[in-house]
Amino acid sequence: MSRDHAQSAPRPATETPHRSAERVAEPLVVGVEAPYLELLARGAAADAYEQPVLLARAGGHPAERIAALEHAKLLALRVRAELEGRRRREAELSALFETAHDLAGLRDLDAVLQAIVQRARSLLGTDVAYLSLNDPERGDTYMRVTEGSVAARFQQLRLGMGEGLGGLVAQTARPYVTEDYFQDERFQHTTAIDSGVRDEGLVAILGVPLMLGHHVIGVLYAADRRARVFEREQIALLGSFAALAAAAIDTANLLTETRAALAGLERANEIIQDRSGVIERASEVHDRLAELVLRGGGVHDVAAAVAEVLDGTVEFTEAAAAPPEALEASRAEGHAVRHGDGWIAAVAAGGELLGALVLRGHPNLDPVDQRTLERAAMVTSLLLLARRSAAEAEQRVRGELLDDLLDARDRDPRLLRERATRLRADLDATHVVLAARLDGTAADAEQEADARRRLWSAASHLAATRQGLAAARDGGTVLLLPLTPGDTATAVARRTARQLGTAVHEAVTVGASAPVADLAEHPEAVAAAYAEGRRCLDALRLLGRAGDGAAAEDFGFLGLLLATDRDIAGFVDRTIGQVTSYDDRRGTELLRTLDAYFACGMSPARTKDELHVHVNTVAQRLERVGRLLGDDWQSPARALEIQLALRLHRLSAPERH
């Protein structure tokens, strides 16, 4: 989402002919978005978006309108791609939830595995999907379920251990993908396997392992009859289905082992009833989890539901707060592990630890209850991924609105307000524009890019909680935050530098603009305020104040050079305002004395001659000045600011004679 565009300087107010030309050209591009909105509304194909441009060219429309149509087309295609991506992700999550629900009410293993293969084939858009299982007794692997297959020999294929792409997956316990099976020499080709693959006409094949703990029990495949590159998200999605398939097989095996054991016991009826109650309870909790997901429940709702079923205390904790050894063991084994008087189930997705479900007060869990806790952890990971996806989408939208304000693309105040309202932002409120940048030194380009992403993520979270906006820009981050009553730009800058630095564990320097208002009516003010914030940021770094935050008003007379509006009166008032007010109230001549004192080289003796007063009078007046301006008023830096303020005061308000 980063848009590192160079900022163009504001055009002088004297360029009225050019502005008139812009106003004349505006009617030519009004309404260009209408045909694309209609195409988006009816879900038209991508090639249909060329039609409005072609019609405009055929109709001899002006170049400005054609250019506007081209721009609107690109934006519409971007929106269409985003919508399609969201629909695809929703379909994937829905399929995973449906599969998890099927697993919760497992009755027929073949039906569940068939559903997994069908959904994997549909979502990945492949010609064929299939699943093979290892046969420990015969020492080989065989086809268990196929979807889309047309060759009988392929459907009955048995593979020796270590043969073919599936053998490579089973050996390494890692996914493997080949764009062209017959040209790939990474795995062992055999006549039987190659013949079956050739009968089926497969070319591109992706295989992911079915894992139970550290053991590979089979492989889930997706394959095409043409060369194809499988994307990382598709590999991860197939891996999720493989995890569900392994869980289904594990559950089925557990049920089989339980029933076989019960058959040899004298108390078979009593144990069967007990097992039936446990299984029904597990089915009930899985149904409740599915219901929670469908009605938008959160991770804490899942923990509460599992706690009620397992009759214990269940909490979701962040990965950093969970016992590290137990958490790592649970993630590595794929099962809940015993810890103290409770259990820990890792909440993970694609190898990333998202947290843990911690069960307390229940040291003894039977296998079915343990599976219940593990499946609750799986549902929790899906909820966290969905929440992260939604948060990232909102961050992108916030960044796009701020980018549009910075680039002044959309000048329609009504549309700007509507977009901001959907993000819970108020463009009619007074805001501060802040430029933030990391001050650490990265070892390489990859680490630097990662640090920038972390800064943008922290800034986006801060903006969302403050009803503001954030975007990545110019190698750093820009924020638009509302200014609350009684707050100042300086306070906002320092607070933001501290909060972002804490979030990313590095020093973050923040420069702030003066407060800006009516952004919907004057979006160009955002770009000017951002330029001022960047100047303050550069000044902080030049002055060696890395990790600090400041606004132009904090730099004394240097602030006159940094600020966009050149607030001379404000500078004079901040510097010598107390002296001028004292003279106005008391009718004294402190200001005149101060001016003469500096003109005479800060010599009281020469000052009394210049003013024709006694030297004690000069001393008394200077003592009064010290009480008004502070003890350090004669230090070199303060003296320089005071002399500049006196000069500006004379220029703006000449002495009366």
XYZ file of C-alpha atoms in Angstrom:
657
model
C 0.000 0.000 0.000
C 2.997 2.286 0.160
C 2.894 5.145 -2.356
C 6.246 6.911 -2.411
C 5.202 9.815 -4.581
C 7.169 13.052 -4.623
C 5.257 15.972 -3.155
C 4.716 18.850 -5.555
C 4.976 22.390 -4.226
C 1.696 24.360 -3.995
C 1.074 26.591 -7.022
C 1.349 30.320 -6.372
C -1.900 32.203 -5.993
C -1.001 34.300 -9.060
C -1.428 31.384 -11.470
C -5.083 32.194 -12.102
C -5.044 31.427 -15.881
C -4.030 27.840 -15.176
C -6.690 27.521 -12.456
C -9.278 28.876 -14.903
C -8.208 26.257 -17.421
C -8.696 23.563 -14.782
C -12.205 24.820 -14.045
C -13.072 24.799 -17.738
C -11.809 21.229 -18.082
C -13.689 19.890 -15.063
C -17.077 19.330 -16.787
C -15.318 17.043 -19.315
C -14.590 14.423 -16.646
C -17.730 14.645 -14.527
C -19.505 11.309 -14.158
C -16.772 9.143 -15.718
C -17.116 6.681 -12.856
C -20.799 5.922 -13.562
C -20.299 3.169 -16.202
C -17.672 1.480 -14.036
C -19.907 1.578 -10.983
C -22.588 -0.146 -13.058
C -20.055 -2.778 -14.216
C -18.990 -3.361 -10.608
C -22.605 -3.591 -9.475
C -23.488 -6.334 -11.976
C -20.179 -8.187 -11.599
C -19.090 -7.811 -15.216
C -16.067 -9.605 -16.682
C -12.723 -7.792 -16.728
C -12.713 -7.229 -20.498
C -16.012 -5.338 -20.234
C -14.184 -2.483 -18.520
C -12.533 -1.521 -21.808
C -15.904 -0.716 -23.404
C -16.446 2.821 -21.950
C -12.963 3.913 -23.106
C -13.473 2.441 -26.579
C -16.864 4.144 -26.902
C -15.372 7.482 -25.792
C -12.599 7.218 -28.350
C -15.015 6.226 -31.077
C -17.244 9.155 -30.123
C -14.366 11.634 -30.432
C -14.464 12.695 -26.786
C -11.750 15.071 -25.529
C -8.443 13.636 -24.406
C -9.102 14.779 -20.831
C -12.252 12.676 -20.594
C -10.573 9.650 -22.147
C -7.699 9.989 -19.664
C -10.212 10.263 -16.822
C -11.991 7.155 -18.094
C -8.680 5.291 -18.226
C -7.949 6.304 -14.639
C -11.456 5.330 -13.494
C -11.063 2.000 -15.296
C -7.842 1.209 -13.401
C -9.475 2.086 -10.075
C -12.565 -0.002 -10.921
C -10.413 -2.992 -11.924
C -8.502 -2.641 -8.657
C -11.777 -2.623 -6.703
C -13.000 -5.613 -8.730
C -9.803 -7.531 -7.976
C -10.119 -6.704 -4.276
C -13.748 -7.857 -4.226
C -12.863 -11.071 -6.026
C -10.027 -11.678 -3.574
C -12.366 -11.173 -0.628
C -14.989 -13.489 -2.150
C -12.294 -16.091 -2.698
C -11.054 -15.802 0.891
C -14.630 -15.983 2.179
C -15.214 -19.108 0.114
C -12.022 -20.672 1.480
C -12.911 -19.896 5.097
C -16.478 -21.095 4.540
C -15.204 -24.371 3.104
C -12.832 -24.835 6.050
C -15.644 -24.109 8.519
C -17.966 -26.531 6.727
C -15.269 -29.193 6.780
C -14.614 -28.569 10.469
C -18.349 -28.913 11.090
C -18.410 -32.202 9.160
C -15.490 -33.389 11.255
C -17.285 -32.387 14.469
C -20.198 -34.645 13.588
C -18.052 -37.385 12.038
C -20.111 -40.434 11.098
C -18.626 -41.625 7.804
C -14.889 -41.176 7.279
C -15.138 -41.754 3.515
C -17.803 -39.070 3.217
C -15.689 -36.561 5.138
C -12.553 -37.322 3.100
C -14.565 -37.105 -0.135
C -15.905 -33.698 0.937
C -12.385 -32.497 1.752
C -11.060 -33.562 -1.656
C -14.043 -32.061 -3.489
C -13.681 -28.713 -1.710
C -9.925 -28.646 -2.256
C -10.377 -29.234 -5.978
C -13.107 -26.588 -6.233
C -11.259 -23.855 -4.326
C -7.888 -24.439 -6.006
C -9.580 -24.729 -9.419
C -7.661 -27.860 -10.426
C -8.674 -30.649 -12.784
C -8.073 -33.423 -10.246
C -7.684 -33.770 -6.475
C -6.898 -37.000 -4.634
C -5.763 -38.412 -1.321
C -3.487 -41.361 -0.633
C -2.958 -43.194 2.666
C -0.031 -45.274 3.875
C -0.538 -49.023 4.374
C 1.850 -50.101 7.184
C 1.100 -53.795 6.676
C 2.028 -53.869 2.969
C 4.683 -51.151 3.258
C 3.262 -48.992 0.466
C 0.643 -46.291 -0.108
C -2.649 -46.431 -1.983
C -5.309 -44.146 -3.443
C -8.102 -43.630 -0.915
C -10.216 -40.843 -2.486
C -10.144 -39.200 -5.939
C -12.150 -36.342 -7.443
C -12.118 -35.509 -11.182
C -10.159 -38.627 -12.135
C -11.118 -40.451 -15.358
C -8.443 -43.190 -15.564
C -9.193 -46.489 -13.790
C -5.512 -47.460 -13.506
C -4.755 -44.140 -11.805
C -7.599 -44.624 -9.300
C -6.282 -48.089 -8.316
C -2.634 -47.020 -8.169
C -0.397 -48.275 -5.325
C 2.995 -46.645 -4.762
C 6.043 -48.007 -3.029
C 7.428 -45.935 -0.166
C 9.819 -43.251 -1.455
C 8.517 -43.387 -5.027
C 7.070 -40.468 -6.980
C 6.251 -36.976 -5.721
C 4.166 -38.464 -2.899
C 7.176 -40.433 -1.679
C 9.208 -37.203 -1.523
C 6.448 -35.529 0.482
C 6.240 -38.495 2.864
C 10.017 -38.591 3.357
C 10.463 -34.880 4.089
C 7.038 -34.190 5.669
C 6.947 -30.995 3.576
C 4.766 -29.847 0.644
C 6.191 -30.304 -2.848
C 4.988 -28.879 -6.133
C 6.034 -29.565 -9.703
C 5.033 -27.523 -12.743
C 5.845 -30.412 -15.107
C 5.831 -33.877 -13.514
C 7.634 -35.762 -16.277
C 10.466 -33.201 -16.507
C 11.060 -33.070 -12.736
C 14.056 -35.170 -11.566
C 13.795 -34.389 -7.847
C 11.878 -37.584 -7.106
C 12.050 -41.218 -8.178
C 10.075 -42.048 -11.330
C 8.737 -45.589 -11.769
C 6.968 -47.212 -14.704
C 3.798 -47.924 -12.711
C 3.469 -44.399 -11.351
C 4.376 -42.672 -14.623
C 1.903 -44.839 -16.531
C -0.922 -43.979 -14.163
C -0.084 -40.251 -14.263
C 0.177 -40.389 -18.076
C -3.232 -42.137 -18.343
C -4.744 -39.369 -16.248
C -2.940 -36.701 -18.328
C -1.551 -34.850 -15.305
C 1.223 -32.266 -15.695
C 1.339 -29.936 -12.662
C 1.004 -31.611 -9.234
C 0.971 -30.231 -5.680
C 1.243 -32.596 -2.706
C 1.028 -31.803 1.021
C 1.545 -34.288 3.898
C -1.167 -35.636 6.194
C 0.466 -35.513 9.629
C -0.397 -37.193 12.921
C 2.158 -35.811 15.330
C 5.540 -36.369 13.673
C 4.277 -39.154 11.410
C 3.149 -38.847 7.798
C 0.063 -41.035 7.252
C -0.693 -39.980 3.695
C -0.629 -37.210 1.111
C -3.296 -34.829 -0.235
C -2.821 -33.797 -3.869
C -4.163 -31.182 -6.296
C -3.221 -31.588 -9.956
C -3.807 -30.010 -13.374
C -3.593 -31.405 -16.873
C -1.541 -28.398 -17.938
C 1.549 -26.595 -16.668
C 0.683 -24.382 -13.721
C 2.353 -22.458 -10.877
C 0.689 -22.951 -7.494
C 0.752 -19.837 -5.295
C 1.783 -19.812 -1.627
C -1.804 -19.175 -0.482
C -3.017 -22.197 -2.450
C -0.337 -24.390 -0.869
C -1.349 -23.152 2.596
C -5.044 -23.774 1.838
C -4.371 -27.350 0.727
C -2.302 -27.799 3.886
C -5.302 -26.711 5.975
C -7.481 -29.305 4.252
C -4.757 -31.907 4.850
C -4.798 -31.071 8.567
C -8.568 -31.556 8.646
C -8.253 -34.839 6.740
C -5.604 -36.078 9.189
C -7.839 -35.084 12.098
C -10.759 -36.959 10.522
C -8.626 -40.064 10.069
C -7.303 -39.751 13.606
C -10.832 -39.438 14.987
C -12.004 -42.407 12.932
C -9.053 -44.479 14.133
C -9.790 -43.505 17.710
C -13.409 -44.553 17.353
C -12.333 -47.836 15.774
C -9.845 -48.572 18.534
C -12.414 -47.687 21.195
C -15.061 -49.975 19.731
C -12.549 -52.829 19.334
C -11.460 -52.500 22.963
C -15.042 -52.366 24.218
C -15.875 -55.603 22.399
C -13.497 -57.623 24.632
C -14.589 -56.197 27.960
C -17.198 -57.634 30.316
C -18.477 -54.155 31.055
C -18.941 -53.437 27.327
C -22.389 -51.938 27.689
C -21.365 -49.603 30.510
C -18.221 -48.414 28.713
C -20.082 -47.977 25.417
C -22.612 -45.765 27.130
C -19.820 -43.719 28.676
C -18.007 -43.389 25.333
C -21.252 -42.475 23.642
C -21.835 -39.706 26.143
C -18.312 -38.352 25.648
C -18.626 -38.449 21.863
C -21.999 -36.761 21.955
C -20.508 -34.121 24.175
C -17.681 -33.625 21.696
C -20.173 -33.408 18.839
C -22.166 -30.887 20.831
C -19.177 -28.664 21.482
C -18.132 -28.765 17.835
C -21.658 -27.815 16.786
C -21.561 -24.975 19.275
C -18.198 -23.842 17.937
C -19.528 -23.859 14.387
C -22.545 -21.846 15.535
C -20.249 -19.344 17.277
C -18.248 -18.894 14.090
C -21.344 -18.424 11.946
C -22.816 -15.754 14.221
C -19.532 -13.844 14.491
C -18.294 -14.960 17.905
C -14.762 -14.232 19.075
C -11.922 -16.269 20.530
C -13.078 -15.659 24.082
C -16.541 -16.978 23.199
C -14.894 -20.168 21.934
C -12.909 -20.474 25.183
C -16.073 -19.994 27.243
C -17.960 -22.675 25.271
C -15.141 -25.220 25.664
C -14.799 -24.415 29.385
C -18.476 -25.163 29.904
C -18.271 -28.507 28.101
C -14.999 -29.662 29.687
C -16.021 -28.420 33.143
C -12.847 -26.394 33.680
C -11.374 -22.943 33.166
C -10.284 -22.252 29.579
C -8.515 -19.033 28.556
C -6.956 -17.767 25.350
C -3.503 -16.272 25.889
C -0.988 -14.628 23.601
C 1.989 -16.759 22.576
C 4.370 -14.626 24.672
C 2.308 -15.236 27.826
C 2.080 -19.041 27.494
C 4.664 -21.489 28.938
C 7.213 -21.687 26.091
C 8.217 -25.364 26.371
C 4.664 -26.696 26.561
C 3.533 -24.353 23.788
C 6.340 -25.466 21.460
C 5.652 -29.140 22.230
C 1.951 -28.691 21.400
C 2.759 -26.879 18.159
C 5.302 -29.505 17.096
C 3.084 -32.501 17.961
C -0.179 -30.991 16.768
C -1.904 -32.057 20.007
C -2.761 -30.603 23.392
C -0.067 -31.366 25.989
C -0.216 -31.759 29.756
C 1.198 -28.856 31.798
C 0.947 -28.829 35.582
C -2.654 -29.399 36.573
C -3.968 -28.458 33.135
C -3.485 -28.681 29.376
C -2.170 -26.386 26.643
C -3.231 -26.483 22.974
C -1.234 -24.331 20.563
C -3.218 -21.985 18.310
C -1.195 -21.971 15.101
C -1.631 -21.399 11.369
C 0.933 -22.227 8.706
C 3.699 -22.603 11.281
C 2.940 -19.229 12.923
C 2.099 -19.284 16.619
C -0.924 -17.091 17.282
C -1.466 -17.973 20.947
C -2.728 -20.879 23.053
C -5.849 -22.286 24.707
C -5.009 -23.051 28.353
C -7.239 -25.461 30.277
C -6.841 -25.264 34.077
C -8.254 -27.357 36.897
C -8.686 -30.491 34.774
C -5.498 -32.621 35.010
C -7.095 -35.760 33.540
C -8.543 -35.603 30.026
C -9.768 -38.574 28.056
C -8.737 -38.652 24.371
C -12.038 -37.302 23.064
C -11.973 -34.316 25.415
C -8.368 -33.754 24.400
C -9.462 -33.718 20.734
C -12.208 -31.267 21.690
C -9.623 -28.872 23.116
C -7.431 -29.317 20.025
C -10.271 -28.646 17.606
C -11.257 -25.587 19.625
C -7.685 -24.366 19.115
C -8.067 -24.964 15.360
C -11.327 -22.978 15.241
C -9.642 -20.220 17.270
C -6.808 -20.004 14.727
C -9.346 -19.653 11.895
C -11.116 -16.853 13.780
C -7.833 -15.030 14.400
C -6.852 -15.335 10.748
C -10.247 -14.017 9.680
C -9.962 -11.110 12.128
C -6.439 -10.344 10.900
C -7.636 -10.389 7.284
C -10.457 -7.970 8.117
C -8.078 -5.686 10.047
C -5.588 -5.641 7.176
C -8.368 -4.799 4.731
C -9.484 -1.879 6.948
C -5.873 -0.677 7.236
C -5.558 -0.695 3.449
C -8.794 1.309 3.070
C -7.625 3.852 5.683
C -4.311 4.183 3.879
C -6.034 4.674 0.518
C -8.207 7.497 1.885
C -5.169 9.261 3.392
C -3.236 8.768 0.132
C -6.121 10.379 -1.756
C -6.129 13.311 0.677
C -2.372 13.738 0.323
C -2.539 13.582 -3.460
C -5.778 15.681 -3.548
C -7.309 13.295 -6.074
C -10.881 13.341 -4.830
C -12.024 16.899 -4.185
C -15.713 16.106 -3.702
C -16.301 16.916 0.007
C -19.402 14.703 0.155
C -17.536 11.618 -1.084
C -14.598 12.316 1.229
C -16.915 12.592 4.237
C -18.766 9.387 3.300
C -15.506 7.431 2.980
C -14.230 8.820 6.274
C -17.519 8.086 8.069
C -17.323 4.428 7.063
C -13.932 4.350 8.814
C -15.291 6.192 11.906
C -13.199 9.287 11.068
C -14.471 12.890 11.083
C -12.851 15.140 8.467
C -14.675 18.179 9.858
C -12.718 17.924 13.138
C -9.346 19.585 13.709
C -6.453 17.247 12.941
C -2.675 17.069 13.115
C -0.605 15.510 10.321
C 2.408 13.564 11.613
C 5.426 12.207 9.718
C 7.032 9.227 11.498
C 10.251 7.416 10.683
C 12.394 4.712 12.293
C 15.873 5.772 13.396
C 17.491 2.354 13.734
C 19.979 1.036 11.180
C 18.905 -2.194 9.450
C 21.474 -4.849 8.552
C 20.071 -5.379 5.051
C 17.225 -4.344 2.766
C 14.983 -7.194 3.923
C 15.281 -6.213 7.590
C 14.660 -2.572 6.720
C 11.499 -3.485 4.771
C 10.319 -5.627 7.697
C 10.924 -2.744 10.130
C 8.910 -0.395 7.910
C 6.050 -2.899 7.770
C 6.043 -3.143 11.558
C 5.981 0.657 11.843
C 3.096 0.896 9.364
C 1.188 -1.830 11.205
C 1.660 -0.095 14.579
C 0.686 3.284 13.092
C -2.415 1.789 11.461
C -3.495 0.263 14.777
C -2.936 3.582 16.573
C -4.890 5.475 13.891
C -7.793 3.013 14.087
C -8.048 3.383 17.880
C -7.900 7.203 17.607
C -10.413 7.503 14.718
C -7.615 8.678 12.449
C -5.878 7.532 9.251
C -2.416 6.136 8.486
C -0.452 5.271 5.336
C 3.072 4.213 4.404
C 4.880 6.985 2.540
C 8.399 8.223 1.664
C 10.128 5.403 3.530
C 8.171 6.093 6.720
C 4.578 6.505 7.855
C 2.175 9.444 7.798
C -0.699 9.736 10.294
C -3.746 12.000 10.406
C -4.957 12.155 14.028
C -7.763 14.274 15.528
C -6.737 16.988 17.983
C -8.779 16.841 21.190
C -9.668 20.003 23.138
C -6.797 21.122 25.354
C -4.267 19.050 23.425
C -1.425 20.482 21.300
C 0.406 19.377 18.187
C 3.585 19.014 20.261
C 1.884 16.757 22.815
C 0.398 14.587 20.045
C 3.821 14.272 18.347
C 5.632 13.265 21.533
C 2.897 10.848 22.587
C 2.862 9.249 19.128
C 6.663 8.878 19.082
C 6.524 7.159 22.472
C 3.625 4.837 21.541
C 5.071 3.803 18.171
C 8.536 3.294 19.661
C 7.083 1.011 22.334
C 5.130 -0.959 19.726
C 8.058 -1.610 17.362
C 10.808 -1.710 20.067
C 12.857 0.900 18.192
C 13.280 4.664 18.332
C 10.653 6.439 16.214
C 10.973 10.167 15.428
C 7.767 12.109 14.755
C 7.327 15.583 13.248
C 3.925 17.264 13.529
C 2.196 19.964 11.540
C 0.215 22.830 12.959
C -3.492 21.960 13.479
C -5.533 21.805 10.261
C -9.306 21.876 9.885
C -12.046 21.483 7.239
C -10.124 18.755 5.431
C -13.139 17.648 3.398
C -13.495 21.153 1.967
C -9.736 21.755 1.651
C -7.998 18.392 1.063
C -4.945 20.207 -0.329
C -4.191 21.339 3.243
C -3.231 17.751 4.116
C -0.316 17.716 1.650
C 0.957 21.083 2.917
C 0.664 19.938 6.537
C 2.510 16.698 5.715
C 5.348 18.728 4.158
C 5.559 20.799 7.364
C 5.590 17.632 9.484
C 8.439 16.216 7.394
C 10.435 19.427 7.837
C 10.022 19.138 11.599
C 11.027 15.459 11.395
C 14.194 16.357 9.462
C 14.990 19.135 11.945
C 14.688 16.735 14.891
C 17.081 14.283 13.278
C 19.571 17.047 12.379
C 19.467 18.310 15.969
C 20.227 14.804 17.281
C 16.769 14.363 18.845
C 16.042 10.909 17.380
C 13.113 9.145 19.031
C 11.468 12.452 20.004
C 8.396 14.265 18.681
C 7.925 17.980 18.021
C 6.010 20.599 16.050
C 7.263 23.813 14.426
C 6.368 25.868 17.512
C 8.995 23.928 19.527
C 11.934 25.220 17.465
C 11.774 28.913 18.380
C 12.709 31.187 15.451
C 13.693 28.044 13.497
C 10.005 27.190 13.634
C 9.331 30.186 11.379
C 11.313 28.429 8.668
C 9.694 25.034 9.310
C 6.053 26.145 9.600
C 3.870 26.441 6.526
C 1.914 29.523 7.663
C 4.919 31.569 9.006
C 3.147 32.561 12.245
C 5.275 35.666 12.991
C 2.815 37.138 15.476
C 2.688 33.843 17.355
C 6.496 33.684 17.538
C 6.732 37.256 18.851
C 4.035 36.596 21.441
C 5.661 33.355 22.645
C 9.082 35.053 22.919
C 8.454 38.543 24.390
C 4.670 38.581 24.846
C 4.908 38.809 28.638
C 7.108 41.926 28.381
C 4.816 43.716 25.931
C 1.772 42.838 28.066
C 3.499 44.191 31.171
C 4.304 47.480 29.382
C 0.702 47.759 28.160
C -0.720 47.209 31.635
C 1.767 49.308 33.644
C 2.832 51.951 31.121
C 6.490 50.952 31.646
C 9.310 50.929 29.087
C 10.719 47.424 29.543
C 10.553 46.668 25.836
C 12.397 49.886 24.916
C 14.982 49.156 27.617
C 15.442 45.598 26.349
C 15.901 46.851 22.770
C 18.499 49.427 23.866
C 20.287 46.858 26.036
C 20.924 44.574 23.069
C 21.765 47.516 20.782
C 24.455 48.606 23.287
C 26.116 45.187 23.310
C 24.345 44.085 26.529
C 26.216 46.814 28.519
C 24.114 48.437 31.301
C 26.456 51.466 31.397
C 26.034 52.273 27.710
C 22.326 51.468 27.958
C 21.740 54.123 30.656
C 23.455 56.704 28.410
C 21.273 55.663 25.462
C 18.097 55.955 27.555
C 19.286 58.959 29.642
C 18.421 57.217 32.917
C 20.369 56.132 35.977
C 22.196 52.792 35.773
C 20.165 51.520 38.745
C 17.015 52.135 36.738
C 18.433 49.997 33.920
C 19.333 47.255 36.430
C 15.845 47.310 37.946
C 14.186 47.083 34.537
C 16.429 44.212 33.435
C 15.690 42.411 36.696
C 11.973 42.737 35.946
C 12.592 41.381 32.419
C 14.372 38.377 33.930
C 11.393 37.608 36.157
C 9.060 37.801 33.146
C 11.180 35.845 30.635
C 13.074 33.450 32.912
C 16.581 33.312 34.332
C 18.115 32.045 31.070
C 16.934 34.981 28.940
C 20.516 36.217 28.413
C 21.851 32.818 27.244
C 23.081 32.925 23.616
C 20.175 30.919 22.182
C 17.459 32.826 24.106
C 19.118 36.170 23.457
C 19.156 35.460 19.720
C 15.432 34.595 19.745
C 14.579 37.693 21.826
C 16.512 40.014 19.479
C 14.760 38.488 16.459
C 11.387 38.906 18.184
C 12.214 42.569 18.983
C 13.144 43.191 15.341
C 9.938 41.537 14.074
C 7.904 43.478 16.644
C 9.335 46.783 15.393
C 8.586 45.821 11.774
C 5.013 44.770 12.493
C 4.240 47.590 14.996
C 6.542 50.649 14.476
C 7.192 52.932 17.443
C 4.881 55.858 17.848
C 6.516 59.253 18.002
